[in-house]
Coordinates of C-alpha atoms in Angstrom, one line a residue:
M1 CA -43.0 14.9 34.8
L2 CA -40.1 13.6 32.6
P3 CA -37.5 11.3 34.1
A4 CA -33.9 12.6 34.4
A5 CA -31.8 11.9 31.3
R6 CA -29.2 9.3 31.6
S7 CA -25.8 9.3 30.0
P8 CA -25.2 6.8 27.2
L9 CA -23.2 3.7 28.1
H10 CA -19.6 3.7 27.0
I11 CA -19.4 0.5 25.1
E12 CA -16.2 -0.6 23.3
R13 CA -17.1 -0.5 19.6
F14 CA -15.4 -1.9 16.5
T15 CA -17.0 0.9 14.4
P16 CA -17.0 4.6 15.1
Y17 CA -19.9 6.0 17.2
S18 CA -20.2 9.1 15.1
L19 CA -22.4 9.0 12.0
Q20 CA -20.1 11.5 10.3
R21 CA -17.1 9.2 10.6
R22 CA -19.1 6.2 9.5
I23 CA -20.2 8.1 6.3
M24 CA -16.7 9.2 5.6
I25 CA -15.3 5.7 6.1
A26 CA -18.0 4.2 3.9
I27 CA -17.4 6.7 1.1
L28 CA -13.6 6.3 1.4
L29 CA -13.9 2.6 1.3
A30 CA -16.2 2.8 -1.7
A31 CA -13.6 5.0 -3.4
L32 CA -10.4 3.3 -2.2
L33 CA -11.3 -0.4 -2.5
P34 CA -11.8 -0.3 -6.3
L35 CA -8.8 2.0 -6.6
I36 CA -6.6 -0.3 -4.5
L37 CA -7.9 -3.4 -6.4
V38 CA -7.7 -2.0 -9.9
G39 CA -4.5 0.0 -9.0
G40 CA -2.9 -3.1 -7.5
L41 CA -3.6 -5.2 -10.5
S42 CA -2.6 -2.4 -12.9
Y43 CA 0.6 -1.8 -11.0
A44 CA 1.5 -5.5 -11.1
S45 CA 0.7 -5.8 -14.8
I46 CA 2.4 -2.5 -15.8
Y47 CA 5.3 -3.3 -13.6
Y48 CA 5.7 -6.7 -15.3
L49 CA 5.3 -5.1 -18.7
L50 CA 7.7 -2.2 -18.0
Q51 CA 10.2 -4.5 -16.5
N52 CA 10.1 -6.9 -19.5
K53 CA 10.2 -3.9 -21.8
V54 CA 13.3 -2.5 -20.1
E55 CA 15.0 -5.8 -19.8
K56 CA 14.3 -6.8 -23.3
G57 CA 15.3 -3.4 -24.6
V58 CA 18.5 -3.5 -22.7
Q59 CA 19.3 -7.1 -23.7
N60 CA 18.4 -6.4 -27.4
A61 CA 20.6 -3.3 -27.5
L62 CA 23.4 -5.3 -25.8
E63 CA 23.2 -8.1 -28.2
Q64 CA 23.2 -5.6 -31.1
K65 CA 26.5 -4.2 -29.6
V66 CA 27.9 -7.7 -29.4
N67 CA 26.9 -8.3 -33.1
N68 CA 28.5 -5.0 -34.1
L69 CA 31.7 -5.9 -32.3
E70 CA 31.7 -9.4 -33.8
S71 CA 31.3 -7.8 -37.2
M72 CA 34.1 -5.5 -36.5
L73 CA 36.4 -8.3 -35.4
T74 CA 35.4 -10.4 -38.3
N75 CA 36.3 -7.6 -40.6
L76 CA 39.7 -7.5 -39.0
D77 CA 40.0 -11.2 -39.4
Q78 CA 39.1 -11.1 -43.1
A79 CA 41.5 -8.2 -43.8
S80 CA 44.3 -10.0 -42.1
K81 CA 43.7 -13.1 -44.2
Q82 CA 44.0 -11.0 -47.3
L83 CA 47.4 -9.8 -46.2
I84 CA 48.9 -13.2 -45.8
F85 CA 47.8 -14.8 -49.0
E86 CA 50.4 -16.0 -51.5
G87 CA 50.6 -14.0 -54.7
S88 CA 52.0 -10.6 -55.4
I89 CA 52.0 -9.6 -51.8
G90 CA 53.8 -12.7 -50.8
S91 CA 56.4 -12.3 -53.5
D92 CA 56.9 -8.7 -52.7
L93 CA 57.5 -9.5 -49.0
R94 CA 60.1 -12.2 -50.0
E95 CA 61.9 -9.8 -52.3
Y96 CA 61.7 -7.0 -49.7
L97 CA 63.3 -9.3 -47.0
S98 CA 66.0 -10.4 -49.5
L99 CA 67.2 -7.0 -50.5
E100 CA 70.0 -5.3 -48.8
D101 CA 70.1 -2.0 -50.7
T102 CA 68.1 0.5 -48.7
I103 CA 66.8 2.4 -51.8
K104 CA 65.6 -0.7 -53.5
K105 CA 64.1 -1.9 -50.3
S106 CA 62.3 1.4 -49.8
N107 CA 60.9 1.2 -53.4
M108 CA 59.8 -2.3 -52.9
Y109 CA 57.9 -1.5 -49.7
Q110 CA 56.0 1.2 -51.6
N111 CA 54.5 -1.6 -53.6
I112 CA 53.6 -3.4 -50.4
N113 CA 52.2 -0.2 -48.9
R114 CA 50.0 0.4 -52.0
Y115 CA 48.4 -3.0 -51.4
L116 CA 47.9 -2.1 -47.8
T117 CA 46.3 1.1 -48.8
L118 CA 44.0 -0.7 -51.2
I119 CA 42.8 -3.0 -48.4
S120 CA 42.3 -0.1 -46.1
Y121 CA 40.4 1.8 -48.7
T122 CA 38.0 -1.1 -49.3
N123 CA 37.5 -1.4 -45.5
P124 CA 36.8 2.1 -44.2
R125 CA 36.4 0.9 -40.6
L126 CA 40.1 -0.3 -40.5
G127 CA 42.9 1.8 -39.3
M128 CA 46.6 1.2 -39.1
M129 CA 48.0 -1.9 -40.9
E130 CA 51.6 -3.0 -40.6
Y131 CA 53.9 -6.0 -41.0
F132 CA 56.4 -6.6 -38.2
L133 CA 59.0 -9.2 -37.2
T134 CA 57.7 -11.2 -34.3
N135 CA 61.1 -12.0 -32.9
T136 CA 62.3 -8.3 -32.8
Q137 CA 58.9 -6.6 -32.7
E138 CA 60.2 -4.2 -35.3
M139 CA 57.9 -2.9 -38.1
L140 CA 58.9 -3.5 -41.7
S141 CA 57.8 -0.1 -42.9
P142 CA 60.6 2.4 -43.3
Y143 CA 58.0 5.2 -43.1
N144 CA 56.6 4.7 -39.7
Y145 CA 57.1 8.2 -38.5
Y146 CA 53.5 8.4 -37.5
S147 CA 53.5 5.3 -35.4
T148 CA 55.6 3.4 -32.9
K149 CA 58.5 1.5 -34.4
K150 CA 57.8 -1.7 -32.5
I151 CA 54.7 -3.8 -31.8
D152 CA 54.9 -5.5 -28.4
V153 CA 51.9 -7.8 -28.4
S154 CA 52.6 -8.7 -24.7
T155 CA 51.5 -5.2 -23.7
L156 CA 48.2 -5.5 -25.5
P157 CA 45.0 -6.8 -23.7
Y158 CA 44.2 -10.3 -24.9
L159 CA 40.5 -10.7 -26.0
S160 CA 40.3 -14.0 -27.9
G161 CA 42.1 -15.8 -30.7
G162 CA 42.9 -19.0 -32.7
N163 CA 45.9 -21.0 -33.8
D164 CA 47.5 -18.3 -36.0
Y165 CA 45.7 -15.1 -34.9
T166 CA 44.9 -13.2 -31.8
F167 CA 42.4 -10.4 -31.1
Y168 CA 43.4 -7.6 -28.7
G169 CA 41.6 -4.7 -27.3
P170 CA 40.4 -2.3 -26.5
H171 CA 43.8 -0.5 -26.2
P172 CA 45.3 2.8 -27.3
S173 CA 46.1 3.1 -31.0
L174 CA 49.8 2.6 -32.0
Y175 CA 49.7 6.0 -33.7
I176 CA 52.0 8.4 -31.9
N177 CA 50.2 10.7 -29.5
S178 CA 46.9 9.1 -30.3
K179 CA 44.2 8.7 -27.6
W180 CA 41.9 6.6 -29.6
Q181 CA 40.8 3.2 -28.3
V182 CA 41.0 0.5 -30.9
F183 CA 40.6 -3.3 -31.4
S184 CA 43.3 -5.1 -33.2
I185 CA 44.4 -8.4 -34.7
V186 CA 47.8 -10.0 -35.0
R187 CA 48.0 -12.9 -37.5
Q188 CA 51.1 -14.9 -38.3
V189 CA 52.2 -14.7 -42.0
G190 CA 54.7 -17.5 -41.8
Q191 CA 58.4 -18.0 -42.6
L192 CA 59.5 -15.9 -45.6
G193 CA 62.9 -15.2 -47.3
Q194 CA 65.5 -15.4 -44.6
E195 CA 63.4 -17.6 -42.4
L196 CA 62.2 -14.5 -40.4
P197 CA 58.9 -14.8 -38.5
I198 CA 56.5 -12.1 -39.8
A199 CA 53.0 -11.1 -38.6
V200 CA 50.5 -8.6 -39.7
Y201 CA 49.0 -6.1 -37.3
I202 CA 45.7 -4.4 -38.1
E203 CA 43.6 -2.1 -35.8
T204 CA 40.2 -0.5 -36.2
N205 CA 39.9 3.2 -37.0
F206 CA 39.0 5.9 -34.4
K207 CA 35.3 5.6 -35.1
A208 CA 34.9 1.9 -34.3
F209 CA 35.3 2.1 -30.5
P210 CA 32.8 4.9 -29.9
E211 CA 30.3 3.1 -32.1
I212 CA 30.6 0.0 -29.9
F213 CA 30.6 1.8 -26.5
D214 CA 28.1 4.5 -27.5
L215 CA 26.2 5.6 -24.3
D216 CA 23.3 6.9 -26.3
T217 CA 22.3 3.4 -27.4
F218 CA 20.3 2.9 -24.2
S219 CA 17.7 5.2 -22.7
M220 CA 19.6 5.5 -19.5
P221 CA 23.2 5.9 -18.4
V222 CA 25.2 2.7 -18.5
T223 CA 28.8 1.5 -18.0
H224 CA 30.5 -1.2 -20.0
Q225 CA 32.6 -4.2 -19.1
L226 CA 34.4 -6.5 -21.5
K227 CA 35.9 -9.8 -20.5
D228 CA 38.0 -12.2 -22.5
R229 CA 37.2 -15.8 -23.2
D230 CA 38.8 -16.8 -19.9
G231 CA 36.6 -14.4 -17.9
K232 CA 39.3 -11.9 -17.3
L233 CA 38.3 -8.3 -17.3
V234 CA 40.1 -6.5 -20.2
Y235 CA 38.0 -3.2 -20.2
A236 CA 35.8 -1.5 -17.6
E237 CA 34.3 1.9 -17.4
E238 CA 34.1 3.7 -14.0
N239 CA 31.0 2.7 -12.0
H240 CA 30.1 3.9 -8.5
S241 CA 27.0 1.9 -7.9
K242 CA 27.1 -0.7 -5.1
N243 CA 24.4 -3.0 -6.4
P244 CA 24.0 -2.3 -10.1
Y245 CA 21.8 -4.3 -12.5
V246 CA 24.1 -6.3 -14.8
F247 CA 23.2 -7.5 -18.3
S248 CA 25.7 -9.7 -20.2
A249 CA 25.9 -11.3 -23.6
Q250 CA 28.5 -13.7 -24.7
S251 CA 30.0 -13.7 -28.2
E252 CA 30.6 -16.9 -30.2
M253 CA 34.2 -15.9 -30.2
G254 CA 34.3 -16.5 -26.4
W255 CA 34.4 -13.0 -25.0
T256 CA 31.6 -11.4 -23.0
L257 CA 30.2 -7.8 -23.1
S258 CA 28.3 -6.6 -20.0
I259 CA 26.6 -3.3 -19.1
L260 CA 26.0 -2.1 -15.6
I261 CA 23.0 0.1 -14.7
E262 CA 22.4 2.0 -11.5
P263 CA 19.1 0.9 -9.8
D264 CA 17.8 4.5 -9.7
E265 CA 18.3 4.9 -13.4
Y266 CA 16.9 1.4 -14.1
N267 CA 13.7 2.1 -12.1
R268 CA 13.2 5.7 -13.2
E269 CA 10.5 4.9 -15.6
M270 CA 8.8 2.7 -13.0
R271 CA 9.0 5.5 -10.5
S272 CA 7.6 8.0 -12.9
W273 CA 4.6 5.8 -13.5
L274 CA 4.2 5.1 -9.8
M275 CA 4.2 8.9 -9.1
V276 CA 1.4 9.4 -11.6
T277 CA -0.5 6.6 -10.0
L278 CA -0.1 8.0 -6.5
F279 CA -1.1 11.4 -7.7
A280 CA -4.3 9.9 -9.3
S281 CA -4.9 8.0 -6.0
L282 CA -4.6 11.1 -3.9
A283 CA -6.9 13.0 -6.3
C284 CA -9.5 10.2 -5.9
L285 CA -9.0 10.3 -2.1
L286 CA -9.5 14.1 -2.0
A287 CA -12.6 13.8 -4.2
A288 CA -14.0 11.1 -1.8
L289 CA -13.4 13.3 1.2
L290 CA -15.1 16.2 -0.5
I291 CA -18.1 14.0 -1.4
S292 CA -18.3 12.6 2.1
W293 CA -18.2 16.1 3.5
G294 CA -21.0 17.2 1.2
V295 CA -23.1 14.1 2.1
W296 CA -22.5 14.8 5.8
R297 CA -23.6 18.4 5.4
M298 CA -26.7 17.2 3.7
I299 CA -27.5 14.9 6.6
Y300 CA -26.2 17.0 9.4
G301 CA -28.7 19.9 9.0
P302 CA -31.8 17.7 9.3
L303 CA -30.2 15.8 12.2
R304 CA -29.5 19.0 14.0
K305 CA -33.2 20.0 13.6
L306 CA -34.2 16.6 14.9
K307 CA -31.9 17.0 17.8
G308 CA -33.5 20.4 18.5
E309 CA -36.9 18.8 18.6
I310 CA -35.7 16.1 21.0
Q311 CA -34.2 18.8 23.2
K312 CA -37.5 20.6 23.3
V313 CA -39.1 17.4 24.6
A314 CA -36.3 17.0 27.2
N315 CA -37.1 20.6 28.3
S316 CA -40.8 19.7 28.5
Q317 CA -41.6 22.0 25.6
F318 CA -44.2 19.6 24.2
H319 CA -46.4 22.1 22.4
E320 CA -43.7 23.9 20.4
P321 CA -44.3 23.7 16.6
V322 CA -42.0 21.3 14.7
N323 CA -39.3 22.8 12.4
L324 CA -39.2 20.8 9.1
P325 CA -35.8 20.7 7.2
G326 CA -37.4 20.3 3.7
I327 CA -36.1 16.9 2.9
K328 CA -38.9 14.3 2.4
E329 CA -37.4 11.5 4.4
F330 CA -36.5 13.7 7.4
D331 CA -39.8 15.6 7.2
D332 CA -41.6 12.2 7.5
V333 CA -39.4 11.3 10.5
L334 CA -40.0 14.7 12.2
M335 CA -43.8 14.5 11.6
K336 CA -43.9 11.1 13.1
F337 CA -41.8 12.3 16.0
D338 CA -44.3 15.2 16.6
H339 CA -47.1 12.7 16.7
M340 CA -45.1 10.6 19.1
K341 CA -44.4 13.6 21.3
L342 CA -48.1 14.3 21.7
R343 CA -48.7 10.6 22.5
V344 CA -45.9 10.7 25.1
V345 CA -47.7 13.7 26.8
E346 CA -50.8 11.6 27.0
L347 CA -49.0 8.5 28.3
L348 CA -47.1 10.6 30.9
D349 CA -50.4 11.8 32.2
E350 CA -51.7 8.3 32.3
I351 CA -48.6 7.0 34.0
E352 CA -48.6 9.8 36.6
Q353 CA -52.2 8.9 37.5
K354 CA -51.5 5.2 37.6
E355 CA -48.5 5.8 39.9
R356 CA -50.7 7.8 42.3
N357 CA -53.2 5.0 42.3
K358 CA -50.5 2.4 42.7
R359 CA -49.0 4.1 45.8
Q360 CA -52.4 4.2 47.3
L361 CA -53.0 0.6 46.6
E362 CA -49.6 -0.4 48.1
V363 CA -50.6 1.3 51.4
E364 CA -53.9 -0.4 51.4
K365 CA -52.3 -3.7 50.5
L366 CA -49.8 -3.4 53.3
M367 CA -52.5 -2.7 55.8
Y368 CA -54.5 -5.6 54.5
Q369 CA -51.6 -8.0 54.6
I370 CA -51.3 -7.6 58.4
N371 CA -52.9 -10.9 59.3
P372 CA -56.0 -10.5 61.5
H373 CA -55.2 -13.9 63.0
F374 CA -52.3 -12.2 64.8
I375 CA -54.5 -9.8 66.6
H376 CA -56.9 -12.6 67.3
N377 CA -54.3 -14.9 68.8
T378 CA -52.8 -12.0 70.8
L379 CA -56.2 -11.2 72.4
N380 CA -56.6 -14.8 73.2
T381 CA -53.3 -14.8 75.0
V382 CA -54.3 -11.7 77.0
Q383 CA -57.5 -13.5 78.0
W384 CA -55.5 -16.6 79.0
V385 CA -53.1 -14.5 81.1
A386 CA -56.0 -12.7 82.8
M387 CA -57.4 -16.0 83.8
M388 CA -54.2 -17.6 85.0
N389 CA -52.4 -14.6 86.6
H390 CA -53.1 -11.4 88.3
Q391 CA -53.6 -7.9 86.9
D392 CA -49.9 -6.8 86.6
E393 CA -49.2 -9.3 83.9
I394 CA -52.2 -8.2 82.0
V395 CA -51.1 -4.6 82.1
K396 CA -47.6 -5.5 80.9
L397 CA -49.0 -7.6 78.1
I398 CA -51.5 -5.0 76.9
A399 CA -48.9 -2.2 77.1
T400 CA -46.4 -4.2 75.0
F401 CA -49.1 -5.1 72.5
T402 CA -50.3 -1.5 72.2
R403 CA -46.7 -0.2 71.4
L404 CA -46.3 -2.9 68.8
L405 CA -49.7 -2.1 67.1
N406 CA -48.9 1.7 67.2
Y407 CA -45.6 1.1 65.4
N408 CA -46.8 -1.5 62.9
L409 CA -50.1 0.2 62.0
G410 CA -48.9 3.7 62.4
K411 CA -48.7 6.1 59.4
E412 CA -45.3 7.7 60.2
G413 CA -42.6 8.1 57.6
R414 CA -41.0 5.0 56.0
I415 CA -37.5 5.9 57.2
V416 CA -36.7 5.4 60.9
H417 CA -33.6 5.0 63.1
L418 CA -32.4 1.5 63.7
Y419 CA -32.9 1.8 67.5
E420 CA -36.6 2.4 66.8
E421 CA -36.8 -0.9 64.9
V422 CA -34.9 -2.6 67.7
D423 CA -37.2 -1.3 70.4
V424 CA -40.3 -2.5 68.6
L425 CA -38.6 -5.8 67.9
R426 CA -38.1 -6.3 71.6
D427 CA -41.9 -5.8 72.2
Y428 CA -42.7 -8.2 69.4
I429 CA -40.3 -10.8 70.9
T430 CA -41.9 -10.3 74.4
L431 CA -45.3 -11.1 73.0
Q432 CA -44.2 -14.1 71.1
Q433 CA -42.2 -15.5 74.0
I434 CA -45.3 -15.2 76.3
R435 CA -47.4 -16.9 73.6
Y436 CA -45.0 -19.8 73.1
N437 CA -44.2 -20.2 76.8
Y438 CA -40.6 -19.1 76.3
K439 CA -39.6 -22.0 74.0
F440 CA -37.1 -19.8 72.1
H441 CA -34.5 -17.3 73.0
V442 CA -33.5 -14.1 71.1
E443 CA -30.2 -12.3 71.4
I444 CA -29.9 -8.8 70.0
G445 CA -26.3 -7.5 69.5
M446 CA -26.2 -4.1 67.8
E447 CA -23.0 -2.0 67.8
E448 CA -23.5 1.4 69.3
E449 CA -22.7 3.3 66.1
T450 CA -25.4 1.4 64.1
L451 CA -28.3 2.6 66.3
R452 CA -28.5 6.0 64.7
W453 CA -28.4 4.5 61.2
R454 CA -31.5 5.3 59.1
I455 CA -33.3 2.4 57.5
P456 CA -36.7 1.7 56.0
R457 CA -39.4 0.9 58.5
F458 CA -40.7 -2.6 59.2
I459 CA -37.5 -4.6 58.3
L460 CA -36.5 -6.6 61.4
Q461 CA -39.8 -8.0 62.5
P462 CA -40.6 -10.0 59.3
L463 CA -37.0 -11.5 59.4
V464 CA -37.4 -12.6 63.1
E465 CA -40.9 -13.8 62.3
N466 CA -39.6 -16.0 59.5
S467 CA -37.0 -17.6 61.8
L468 CA -39.7 -18.1 64.4
Y469 CA -42.4 -19.7 62.2
H470 CA -40.2 -21.6 59.7
G471 CA -37.1 -22.6 61.8
F472 CA -38.0 -24.2 65.1
K473 CA -39.4 -27.6 66.0
N474 CA -37.7 -28.1 69.4
D475 CA -37.7 -26.1 72.6
D476 CA -34.1 -24.9 72.4
G477 CA -34.5 -22.4 69.6
K478 CA -32.2 -19.5 69.4
I479 CA -32.3 -16.4 67.2
T480 CA -29.4 -13.9 67.0
V481 CA -29.9 -10.4 65.6
T482 CA -26.7 -8.5 65.0
G483 CA -25.8 -5.2 63.4
Q484 CA -22.4 -3.7 62.5
I485 CA -20.7 -1.2 60.1
T486 CA -18.5 -2.8 57.5
G487 CA -16.9 -1.0 54.6
G488 CA -19.1 2.1 55.2
K489 CA -22.3 0.0 55.0
L490 CA -24.7 -1.4 57.6
L491 CA -24.7 -5.2 57.9
I492 CA -27.8 -6.6 59.6
E493 CA -28.0 -10.4 60.1
V494 CA -30.7 -12.5 61.6
A495 CA -29.6 -16.1 62.3
D496 CA -31.3 -19.1 63.9
N497 CA -30.3 -22.7 64.9
G498 CA -33.5 -24.1 63.5
S499 CA -34.2 -26.9 61.1
G500 CA -32.9 -25.0 58.0
M501 CA -34.3 -25.0 54.5
T502 CA -33.5 -26.3 51.1
P503 CA -33.0 -24.0 48.1
E504 CA -36.5 -24.8 46.9
E505 CA -38.0 -23.9 50.3
I506 CA -36.1 -20.6 50.2
D507 CA -37.5 -19.8 46.8
R508 CA -41.0 -20.5 48.1
L509 CA -40.4 -18.0 50.9
F510 CA -40.0 -15.2 48.3
D511 CA -43.2 -16.2 46.6
D512 CA -46.1 -14.5 48.3
H513 CA -48.6 -16.5 46.4
Q514 CA -47.4 -19.7 48.0
Q515 CA -47.3 -18.4 51.6
K516 CA -50.3 -19.0 53.8
R517 CA -50.9 -16.1 56.1
K518 CA -52.3 -17.9 59.2
A519 CA -49.9 -16.7 61.8
G520 CA -47.9 -13.6 62.9
L521 CA -47.7 -10.4 61.0
G522 CA -48.2 -12.1 57.6
I523 CA -45.4 -10.1 55.9
G524 CA -43.3 -12.2 53.5
L525 CA -39.6 -11.9 52.6
R526 CA -40.6 -10.7 49.1
F527 CA -42.0 -7.6 50.7
I528 CA -38.6 -7.0 52.4
N529 CA -36.8 -7.4 49.1
N530 CA -39.2 -4.9 47.4
V531 CA -38.7 -2.3 50.1
I532 CA -35.0 -2.6 50.0
R533 CA -34.8 -2.4 46.2
M534 CA -37.2 0.6 46.2
H535 CA -34.9 2.5 48.5
Y536 CA -31.4 1.3 47.5
G537 CA -31.8 0.0 43.9
D538 CA -32.0 -3.4 42.2
G539 CA -28.4 -4.2 43.2
H540 CA -29.4 -4.7 46.9
G541 CA -31.7 -7.2 48.5
L542 CA -32.0 -9.9 51.1
T543 CA -29.4 -12.7 51.2
V544 CA -30.5 -16.1 52.6
I545 CA -28.1 -18.9 53.5
S546 CA -29.5 -22.1 54.9
E547 CA -28.6 -25.7 55.3
P548 CA -31.1 -28.4 56.4
G549 CA -30.5 -29.3 60.0
K550 CA -28.1 -26.4 60.7
G551 CA -30.2 -23.4 60.7
T552 CA -30.7 -20.3 58.5
A553 CA -28.9 -16.9 58.2
M554 CA -30.6 -13.9 56.6
S555 CA -28.5 -10.7 56.0
L556 CA -28.9 -7.2 54.6
L557 CA -26.0 -5.0 53.5
L558 CA -27.4 -1.4 53.3
P559 CA -25.5 1.7 52.2
P560 CA -26.3 5.2 53.5
L561 CA -29.4 6.8 52.1
H562 CA -28.2 9.8 50.0
D563 CA -30.6 10.5 47.1
D564 CA -33.8 11.3 49.0
P565 CA -34.0 14.6 50.9
D566 CA -36.6 13.0 53.1
R567 CA -34.2 10.2 54.2
L568 CA -32.0 11.2 57.0
M569 CA -28.3 10.1 57.1
P570 CA -26.8 8.0 59.9
G571 CA -26.0 10.2 62.9
D572 CA -28.8 12.6 62.3
E573 CA -30.2 13.6 65.7
T574 CA -33.6 14.6 64.4
V575 CA -36.2 12.0 65.5

C-alpha cells in the first residue's frame, strides 16, 4: 500500500520554482546580456561620435560664419581706405568744400559720386557710400533723396573699431523705408578745405546680412547672438529655450558670434538613433520570448506525460503501459521510470511483509524483555510472607501480584485510560514496598480531568521503576507522580529525591544495550521513547532533568490522539 503523498515544502528561493520560468529567464538572459553589453558599448561609442560630429559641425559652421563676417568687415575697411586716399578724390573734396556756387558744387559732387560708384561696382557686396560732416552729421551729397540726410553714429550699435574707424551693426540701412539689416563702417577722412571734419560712411548691401545669419547653414534651428568687443549684446534673435546649448567663436577684431540651440533639436539625431536601437532591442526581446515559448512547448509535452505516469503510480496503477513522447531523452527517462515502477511494486511487497514480521517480533521482544527475575523475586517474597505472617497477607499479596501480571502480560489494546495506568501503578508500588520493607514512599497526584485521558499502555510503571532502582540509596526515598492539563496537553511528571544522575548516566539509561536486566520489569527508558514517538511523532519524547545529589525529574507532554480511529480521545466513556 502506497504512503500518503506529502505536500512539497515551501522554501524561500532565489530562483523561480517553475521550469518554464527558468527556461524563459535563461533564454532572455542569453539574448539580453549580449544585447545590453554590445548595445551599451555601441551607444557610448556612437553617442560620443555623434556628439563630436554635431559639436564639430556646429563649431565649424560657426567659425565659417565668423570668417565670412570678418571678410565682409575687412571689405568695408578696404573700401573706406580707398575713399580717404589723397589724389583726385582728395582734391575733388577740397574743391567741393571750397565752392559756394550751388551749380558748380553739384557738378563737382558728380565727379565724387562717379568715384564712389566705381568703388561700389568693384565691390558688389557694398551698399550705400556717403561722405558726411561729423560735426553736423549732414551728408555732402546733394542727391540724397533715397537716404536719410544725416548720419547720427551715436544711434548705431557699436561692434568694434580702431583709432580712425569704427564698425557698426547690424542695424537698419540708412536708405529710406528700407528694412534691410546691414553692417557699416565710419572712417575719419581728416581736415579738408575749411577745416571741416569729414568721415566716410559705407554699409553692406541687402544680401550681406542674410548670408551671415542664414538659418540653413546648420542642420537644425538656431538663433544668433552678436556681442561687441566689450561683451555687450548688440544683436540677438528671439529664443524661448531655458537651457539652450551655446556655441561661440571670437573674431580677431574682438567681437563674438554665438549660436543657441534648443536641447530637443540638438539631441534629435541622438534620439532618432536611440529609438532605432530600442526598436531593435524590443524585436530581439520578442524573438527571445517566442523562442523560449517554443522551447517550453517542446519540453512541456514530455513532462506532462511523465507527470501522468507518476500520477498512475500515485493511484496504484502499476501495470498501465507507459506512454512515450517520441523524444529520445524523454523516452529513455520514461522507460527507466517504468522499470523503477515495477521494482517499486516488488519493494513494496517486500516492505509490507517485513513490517508484518517486524510487528510480530516487537510483540515477542516486549514479552521477552519482561525480566523473569522479577517474577522470581516476587514469588520469593510471597514465600517469605507466608512464613512470617498469616494467610490474609498472602492473599493480599497474591491478589495484587495477579492484577499486575494480568495488566502487564495482557494482550489488550495499546491505548488505555490514564486511570487504568494509575490503578496498576498502585499495585506495582504495593508489591515493591512490601519487598523493600517500605523504605520509600510514593505520592500520586492526578487531576480529575486527566484520568479519562487516553495514553499508550505501559508508560508509568517503567518511569517509577527507574526512580526506584536508580535513585535511592537511603531509607527516606520519595517518588511523586503528578498529572495535569496544560495548554491542551497532558503533562505527566515522575520526580524523586534520590541521588540524581550525571548527563552521561542519563544517556546510558536510554541505551538498552548498556542496561542490565536483573531487577524489576526490565523495561528501559528507550522503550518509553519509542512508544511515545510511534504514537505522537518524532517531536515528542521523554524529558529527563537530573542533578547529582538532588534527585531526578522525568516528564512527558502528550497531545490528544487524533489520527488513529482506534485511539479514543480524552473524555471517551467507552472502556
